[in-house]
Amino acid sequence: STSSEAIFEVTPPRAPSSTSASVNPSTSVFGESVTLNADVEASGGGATPTGDVTFKRGGTSIGTATLDASGHATLDTSSLPVGTHSVVAVYGGDDTYKSSSSTPQTATVNKASVAVDLQSSKSPTVTGEAVDFRGSGGPRRARRAAAPAGPPRG
């Protein structure tokens, strides 16, 4: 008779985890950096979960961050398009803890306003006289635009 040996590895079930998220600032202007935060805890206590958190907008990944020693992950992004978005932090789990997702957090991205500076090559001007204009523009900063100098003379 032949004898055979079987080895079984028993893996204990993974414990539940809990994920919370925040968006700071929750309202921004297109192109501004927004910080996405996630905190992952062991449900019912225990060691701090390890691994990665993926931040998602709808089904699309915004990016991934690794949990630090306190179970916190941070992702800075300036890639959110204009509009109102539902952002969820998804913890992928580790050898001890199951995956979990946060409740959706709202991130609102507004259109950026634009400032244009236009300068003429001659001032004052006479009707019919050729004038060159030089202009520059970019995102409006938190300052007031200069008051116009008045209509051209002529």
PDB file of C-alpha atoms in Angstrom:
ATOM      1  CA  SER A   1       0.000   0.000   0.000  1.00  0.00           C
ATOM      2  CA  THR A   2       1.160   3.521  -0.729  1.00  0.00           C
ATOM      3  CA  SER A   3       0.751   6.395   1.621  1.00  0.00           C
ATOM      4  CA  SER A   4       0.482  10.003   0.538  1.00  0.00           C
ATOM      5  CA  GLU A   5       0.725  13.154   2.514  1.00  0.00           C
ATOM      6  CA  ALA A   6      -1.396  16.258   2.010  1.00  0.00           C
ATOM      7  CA  ILE A   7      -0.521  19.666   3.361  1.00  0.00           C
ATOM      8  CA  PHE A   8      -3.218  22.257   3.794  1.00  0.00           C
ATOM      9  CA  GLU A   9      -2.573  25.891   4.467  1.00  0.00           C
ATOM     10  CA  VAL A  10      -5.336  27.502   6.446  1.00  0.00           C
ATOM     11  CA  THR A  11      -5.780  31.216   5.929  1.00  0.00           C
ATOM     12  CA  PRO A  12      -7.845  32.982   8.546  1.00  0.00           C
ATOM     13  CA  PRO A  13     -10.663  35.124   7.174  1.00  0.00           C
ATOM     14  CA  ARG A  14      -9.754  38.766   6.629  1.00  0.00           C
ATOM     15  CA  ALA A  15     -11.243  41.318   9.018  1.00  0.00           C
ATOM     16  CA  PRO A  16     -13.461  44.181   7.807  1.00  0.00           C
ATOM     17  CA  SER A  17     -12.052  47.656   7.247  1.00  0.00           C
ATOM     18  CA  SER A  18     -13.662  51.082   7.146  1.00  0.00           C
ATOM     19  CA  THR A  19     -12.656  53.883   4.747  1.00  0.00           C
ATOM     20  CA  SER A  20     -13.515  57.576   5.025  1.00  0.00           C
ATOM     21  CA  ALA A  21     -12.584  60.332   2.579  1.00  0.00           C
ATOM     22  CA  SER A  22     -12.470  64.110   2.215  1.00  0.00           C
ATOM     23  CA  VAL A  23     -11.809  66.625  -0.571  1.00  0.00           C
ATOM     24  CA  ASN A  24      -9.990  69.877   0.214  1.00  0.00           C
ATOM     25  CA  PRO A  25     -11.022  72.361  -0.983  1.00  0.00           C
ATOM     26  CA  SER A  26     -14.401  70.940  -1.962  1.00  0.00           C
ATOM     27  CA  THR A  27     -14.876  73.859  -4.393  1.00  0.00           C
ATOM     28  CA  SER A  28     -11.986  74.942  -6.624  1.00  0.00           C
ATOM     29  CA  VAL A  29     -11.209  76.624  -9.921  1.00  0.00           C
ATOM     30  CA  PHE A  30     -10.031  74.633 -12.947  1.00  0.00           C
ATOM     31  CA  GLY A  31      -6.273  74.041 -12.749  1.00  0.00           C
ATOM     32  CA  GLU A  32      -6.071  74.503  -8.958  1.00  0.00           C
ATOM     33  CA  SER A  33      -4.681  71.661  -6.892  1.00  0.00           C
ATOM     34  CA  VAL A  34      -7.210  69.652  -4.867  1.00  0.00           C
ATOM     35  CA  THR A  35      -6.149  67.320  -2.040  1.00  0.00           C
ATOM     36  CA  LEU A  36      -7.954  63.983  -1.750  1.00  0.00           C
ATOM     37  CA  ASN A  37      -7.616  62.346   1.679  1.00  0.00           C
ATOM     38  CA  ALA A  38      -8.506  58.857   2.876  1.00  0.00           C
ATOM     39  CA  ASP A  39      -8.376  57.231   6.292  1.00  0.00           C
ATOM     40  CA  VAL A  40      -8.623  53.457   6.615  1.00  0.00           C
ATOM     41  CA  GLU A  41      -9.301  51.802   9.956  1.00  0.00           C
ATOM     42  CA  ALA A  42      -9.772  48.279  11.180  1.00  0.00           C
ATOM     43  CA  SER A  43     -13.443  47.805  11.978  1.00  0.00           C
ATOM     44  CA  GLY A  44     -13.566  46.820  15.641  1.00  0.00           C
ATOM     45  CA  GLY A  45      -9.935  47.755  16.317  1.00  0.00           C
ATOM     46  CA  GLY A  46      -6.702  45.995  15.549  1.00  0.00           C
ATOM     47  CA  ALA A  47      -3.507  46.766  13.683  1.00  0.00           C
ATOM     48  CA  THR A  48      -3.465  49.609  11.161  1.00  0.00           C
ATOM     49  CA  PRO A  49      -4.344  48.480   7.626  1.00  0.00           C
ATOM     50  CA  THR A  50      -1.607  48.669   4.973  1.00  0.00           C
ATOM     51  CA  GLY A  51      -1.652  48.970   1.199  1.00  0.00           C
ATOM     52  CA  ASP A  52      -3.094  51.383  -1.332  1.00  0.00           C
ATOM     53  CA  VAL A  53      -6.137  53.573  -1.765  1.00  0.00           C
ATOM     54  CA  THR A  54      -7.442  54.412  -5.239  1.00  0.00           C
ATOM     55  CA  PHE A  55      -9.443  57.609  -5.622  1.00  0.00           C
ATOM     56  CA  LYS A  56     -12.164  57.342  -8.244  1.00  0.00           C
ATOM     57  CA  ARG A  57     -14.484  59.736 -10.052  1.00  0.00           C
ATOM     58  CA  GLY A  58     -17.339  57.586 -11.263  1.00  0.00           C
ATOM     59  CA  GLY A  59     -15.616  54.451 -12.520  1.00  0.00           C
ATOM     60  CA  THR A  60     -12.479  56.354 -13.555  1.00  0.00           C
ATOM     61  CA  SER A  61      -9.321  56.286 -11.447  1.00  0.00           C
ATOM     62  CA  ILE A  62      -7.986  59.714 -10.480  1.00  0.00           C
ATOM     63  CA  GLY A  63      -4.884  58.194  -8.894  1.00  0.00           C
ATOM     64  CA  THR A  64      -3.529  55.914  -6.167  1.00  0.00           C
ATOM     65  CA  ALA A  65      -1.807  56.682  -2.857  1.00  0.00           C
ATOM     66  CA  THR A  66      -0.171  54.414  -0.280  1.00  0.00           C
ATOM     67  CA  LEU A  67      -1.380  54.361   3.321  1.00  0.00           C
ATOM     68  CA  ASP A  68       1.071  55.741   5.866  1.00  0.00           C
ATOM     69  CA  ALA A  69       1.715  54.200   9.295  1.00  0.00           C
ATOM     70  CA  SER A  70      -1.471  55.798  10.681  1.00  0.00           C
ATOM     71  CA  GLY A  71      -3.718  54.531   7.862  1.00  0.00           C
ATOM     72  CA  HIS A  72      -3.871  57.879   6.034  1.00  0.00           C
ATOM     73  CA  ALA A  73      -3.391  58.408   2.280  1.00  0.00           C
ATOM     74  CA  THR A  74      -3.216  61.713   0.385  1.00  0.00           C
ATOM     75  CA  LEU A  75      -3.356  62.471  -3.325  1.00  0.00           C
ATOM     76  CA  ASP A  76      -2.934  65.964  -4.792  1.00  0.00           C
ATOM     77  CA  THR A  77      -4.455  66.479  -8.227  1.00  0.00           C
ATOM     78  CA  SER A  78      -5.205  69.364 -10.564  1.00  0.00           C
ATOM     79  CA  SER A  79      -6.664  67.137 -13.284  1.00  0.00           C
ATOM     80  CA  LEU A  80     -10.352  67.286 -12.336  1.00  0.00           C
ATOM     81  CA  PRO A  81     -12.420  68.764 -15.184  1.00  0.00           C
ATOM     82  CA  VAL A  82     -14.945  71.577 -14.743  1.00  0.00           C
ATOM     83  CA  GLY A  83     -18.147  70.290 -13.113  1.00  0.00           C
ATOM     84  CA  THR A  84     -19.418  68.583  -9.986  1.00  0.00           C
ATOM     85  CA  HIS A  85     -17.842  65.222  -9.238  1.00  0.00           C
ATOM     86  CA  SER A  86     -18.519  62.362  -6.860  1.00  0.00           C
ATOM     87  CA  VAL A  87     -15.165  61.152  -5.493  1.00  0.00           C
ATOM     88  CA  VAL A  88     -14.801  57.810  -3.704  1.00  0.00           C
ATOM     89  CA  ALA A  89     -11.736  56.390  -1.923  1.00  0.00           C
ATOM     90  CA  VAL A  90     -11.377  52.626  -2.473  1.00  0.00           C
ATOM     91  CA  TYR A  91      -9.076  50.661  -0.164  1.00  0.00           C
ATOM     92  CA  GLY A  92      -7.832  47.501  -1.891  1.00  0.00           C
ATOM     93  CA  GLY A  93      -7.345  45.436   1.268  1.00  0.00           C
ATOM     94  CA  ASP A  94      -4.267  43.574   2.513  1.00  0.00           C
ATOM     95  CA  ASP A  95      -3.477  40.157   4.014  1.00  0.00           C
ATOM     96  CA  THR A  96      -5.364  41.058   7.206  1.00  0.00           C
ATOM     97  CA  TYR A  97      -8.181  43.380   6.086  1.00  0.00           C
ATOM     98  CA  LYS A  98     -10.866  43.277   3.410  1.00  0.00           C
ATOM     99  CA  SER A  99     -11.315  46.070   0.894  1.00  0.00           C
ATOM    100  CA  SER A 100     -13.722  48.923   1.639  1.00  0.00           C
ATOM    101  CA  SER A 101     -14.957  52.145   0.044  1.00  0.00           C
ATOM    102  CA  SER A 102     -15.789  55.562   1.421  1.00  0.00           C
ATOM    103  CA  THR A 103     -19.079  57.333   0.963  1.00  0.00           C
ATOM    104  CA  PRO A 104     -18.985  59.668  -2.067  1.00  0.00           C
ATOM    105  CA  GLN A 105     -17.522  63.136  -1.480  1.00  0.00           C
ATOM    106  CA  THR A 106     -18.398  66.102  -3.691  1.00  0.00           C
ATOM    107  CA  ALA A 107     -15.707  68.040  -5.556  1.00  0.00           C
ATOM    108  CA  THR A 108     -16.909  71.065  -7.527  1.00  0.00           C
ATOM    109  CA  VAL A 109     -14.554  72.573 -10.112  1.00  0.00           C
ATOM    110  CA  ASN A 110     -15.528  75.962 -11.540  1.00  0.00           C
ATOM    111  CA  LYS A 111     -14.339  77.549 -14.769  1.00  0.00           C
ATOM    112  CA  ALA A 112     -11.304  79.784 -14.405  1.00  0.00           C
ATOM    113  CA  SER A 113     -11.837  83.425 -15.362  1.00  0.00           C
ATOM    114  CA  VAL A 114      -9.370  85.046 -17.707  1.00  0.00           C
ATOM    115  CA  ALA A 115      -7.783  88.502 -17.532  1.00  0.00           C
ATOM    116  CA  VAL A 116      -6.613  90.238 -20.701  1.00  0.00           C
ATOM    117  CA  ASP A 117      -4.219  93.188 -20.723  1.00  0.00           C
ATOM    118  CA  LEU A 118      -4.182  95.216 -23.955  1.00  0.00           C
ATOM    119  CA  GLN A 119      -1.710  98.046 -24.555  1.00  0.00           C
ATOM    120  CA  SER A 120      -1.448 100.338 -27.566  1.00  0.00           C
ATOM    121  CA  SER A 121       1.792 101.500 -29.148  1.00  0.00           C
ATOM    122  CA  LYS A 122       0.584 105.117 -29.194  1.00  0.00           C
ATOM    123  CA  SER A 123      -1.392 107.146 -26.746  1.00  0.00           C
ATOM    124  CA  PRO A 124      -3.203 109.369 -27.499  1.00  0.00           C
ATOM    125  CA  THR A 125      -4.156 108.449 -31.059  1.00  0.00           C
ATOM    126  CA  VAL A 126      -5.749 110.336 -33.922  1.00  0.00           C
ATOM    127  CA  THR A 127      -8.593 108.926 -36.033  1.00  0.00           C
ATOM    128  CA  GLY A 128      -7.167 107.025 -38.988  1.00  0.00           C
ATOM    129  CA  GLU A 129      -3.720 106.641 -37.438  1.00  0.00           C
ATOM    130  CA  ALA A 130      -2.219 103.126 -37.435  1.00  0.00           C
ATOM    131  CA  VAL A 131      -1.780 101.679 -33.970  1.00  0.00           C
ATOM    132  CA  ASP A 132      -0.184  98.408 -32.859  1.00  0.00           C
ATOM    133  CA  PHE A 133      -1.656  96.561 -29.913  1.00  0.00           C
ATOM    134  CA  ARG A 134       0.174  94.201 -27.620  1.00  0.00           C
ATOM    135  CA  GLY A 135      -1.853  91.856 -25.464  1.00  0.00           C
ATOM    136  CA  SER A 136      -1.315  89.273 -22.813  1.00  0.00           C
ATOM    137  CA  GLY A 137      -3.702  87.083 -20.904  1.00  0.00           C
ATOM    138  CA  GLY A 138      -3.981  84.341 -18.377  1.00  0.00           C
ATOM    139  CA  PRO A 139      -5.947  83.172 -15.382  1.00  0.00           C
ATOM    140  CA  ARG A 140      -7.395  86.032 -13.367  1.00  0.00           C
ATOM    141  CA  ARG A 141      -5.669  86.514 -10.053  1.00  0.00           C
ATOM    142  CA  ALA A 142      -7.292  87.997  -6.975  1.00  0.00           C
ATOM    143  CA  ARG A 143      -6.615  91.602  -7.960  1.00  0.00           C
ATOM    144  CA  ARG A 144      -8.636  94.344  -9.569  1.00  0.00           C
ATOM    145  CA  ALA A 145      -8.130  95.213 -13.231  1.00  0.00           C
ATOM    146  CA  ALA A 146      -6.992  98.779 -13.916  1.00  0.00           C
ATOM    147  CA  ALA A 147      -9.732 101.230 -14.877  1.00  0.00           C
ATOM    148  CA  PRO A 148      -9.774 102.076 -18.583  1.00  0.00           C
ATOM    149  CA  ALA A 149      -8.006 105.313 -19.519  1.00  0.00           C
ATOM    150  CA  GLY A 150     -10.944 106.497 -21.626  1.00  0.00           C
ATOM    151  CA  PRO A 151     -11.884 106.480 -25.295  1.00  0.00           C
ATOM    152  CA  PRO A 152      -9.278 107.286 -27.972  1.00  0.00           C
ATOM    153  CA  ARG A 153      -9.114 110.950 -28.944  1.00  0.00           C
ATOM    154  CA  GLY A 154      -9.527 111.981 -32.522  1.00  0.00           C
TER     155      GLY A 154
END
